[in-house]
Structures are given as C-alpha cells and as structure tokens.
Amino acid sequence: MKQAIVKINSKQYAVFEGQEIKVDRLNEESGVFVLFYSDEKEILVGNPELKNVSVTLKKLKDLKDKKILVKRFKAKSRYHKTNGHRQPVSIIKVEKIVKREKKENGA
C-alpha cells in the first residue's frame, strides 16, 4: 500500500490512497508538498521535500467544524463570557500517490 506524509497549509498529514481527510480550509494558493513516501518496495525521505513524488487530491466539500466553546472568567467580579467558534475546514480525498522515475541522459 502506498503511503505518504504531505504538508498542506503548514500542517503534516499521513495519507494513503483512497483516504478522506479533514484539513484547514483550502484556497487556490495552498501548496501540497510530499515529505515522505513508502510502498512495498522502497522508502523515500525528502530533504525537505520529494520532487519526484506527487499526490493527487480532490476537494470534496467545504464546511465548518464542530463548535467549540471559549470561556472567559474573572474571579470575584461576577464576570464571565462565553464565545463559540467553528473552524472552516475542507474535506479532501487522496486519489493517487505516484512516484515518477528519474530520467537518465544516456550520453
């Protein structure tokens, strides 16, 4: 099974083909960098990234994550405040992990 560690929006995710993952909201400028690749035959580690390995991703949908409550409290002053936050996230599917062979110039 092909596996990879990719860097998306400055966070690292361990992925394999066919997996759906939840990441922070993606925009057009979001880059995907492959840091690690593994299959049944070999293991490749990038320094800092692998140029000959590509991961094909498909954005399925954009949505908001579950609500978390943020509370503030000050003792002895009867002050407390509650705010909610829902992080915008994207659900993406890893379609393919492809390792391209290096072209050798036979001169």
XYZ file of N, CA and C in Angstrom, residues 69-83:
45
model
N -16.539 25.852 22.560
C -16.888 26.982 23.408
C -15.634 27.532 24.059
N -15.482 28.853 23.992
C -14.354 29.545 24.603
C -14.930 30.379 25.737
N -14.450 30.143 26.957
C -14.999 30.841 28.120
C -13.937 31.719 28.752
N -14.386 32.899 29.207
C -13.526 33.805 29.971
C -14.168 34.012 31.335
N -13.336 34.135 32.360
C -13.854 34.269 33.713
C -12.881 35.097 34.540
N -13.417 36.029 35.300
C -12.611 36.796 36.252
C -13.185 36.569 37.643
N -12.335 36.173 38.548
C -12.780 35.850 39.900
C -13.201 37.110 40.653
N -14.170 36.956 41.512
C -14.629 37.981 42.458
C -15.225 39.215 41.805
N -15.486 39.195 40.515
C -16.065 40.373 39.875
C -17.355 40.040 39.114
N -17.816 38.808 39.236
C -19.032 38.342 38.575
C -18.970 38.498 37.048
N -17.776 38.346 36.500
C -17.610 38.480 35.050
C -17.343 37.108 34.461
N -18.156 36.712 33.524
C -17.881 35.529 32.723
C -18.523 35.722 31.357
N -17.828 35.225 30.354
C -18.280 35.408 28.984
C -18.027 34.114 28.219
N -18.948 33.760 27.342
C -18.824 32.549 26.539
C -18.938 32.925 25.068
N -17.974 32.473 24.287
C -17.995 32.650 22.839
C -17.905 31.279 22.183
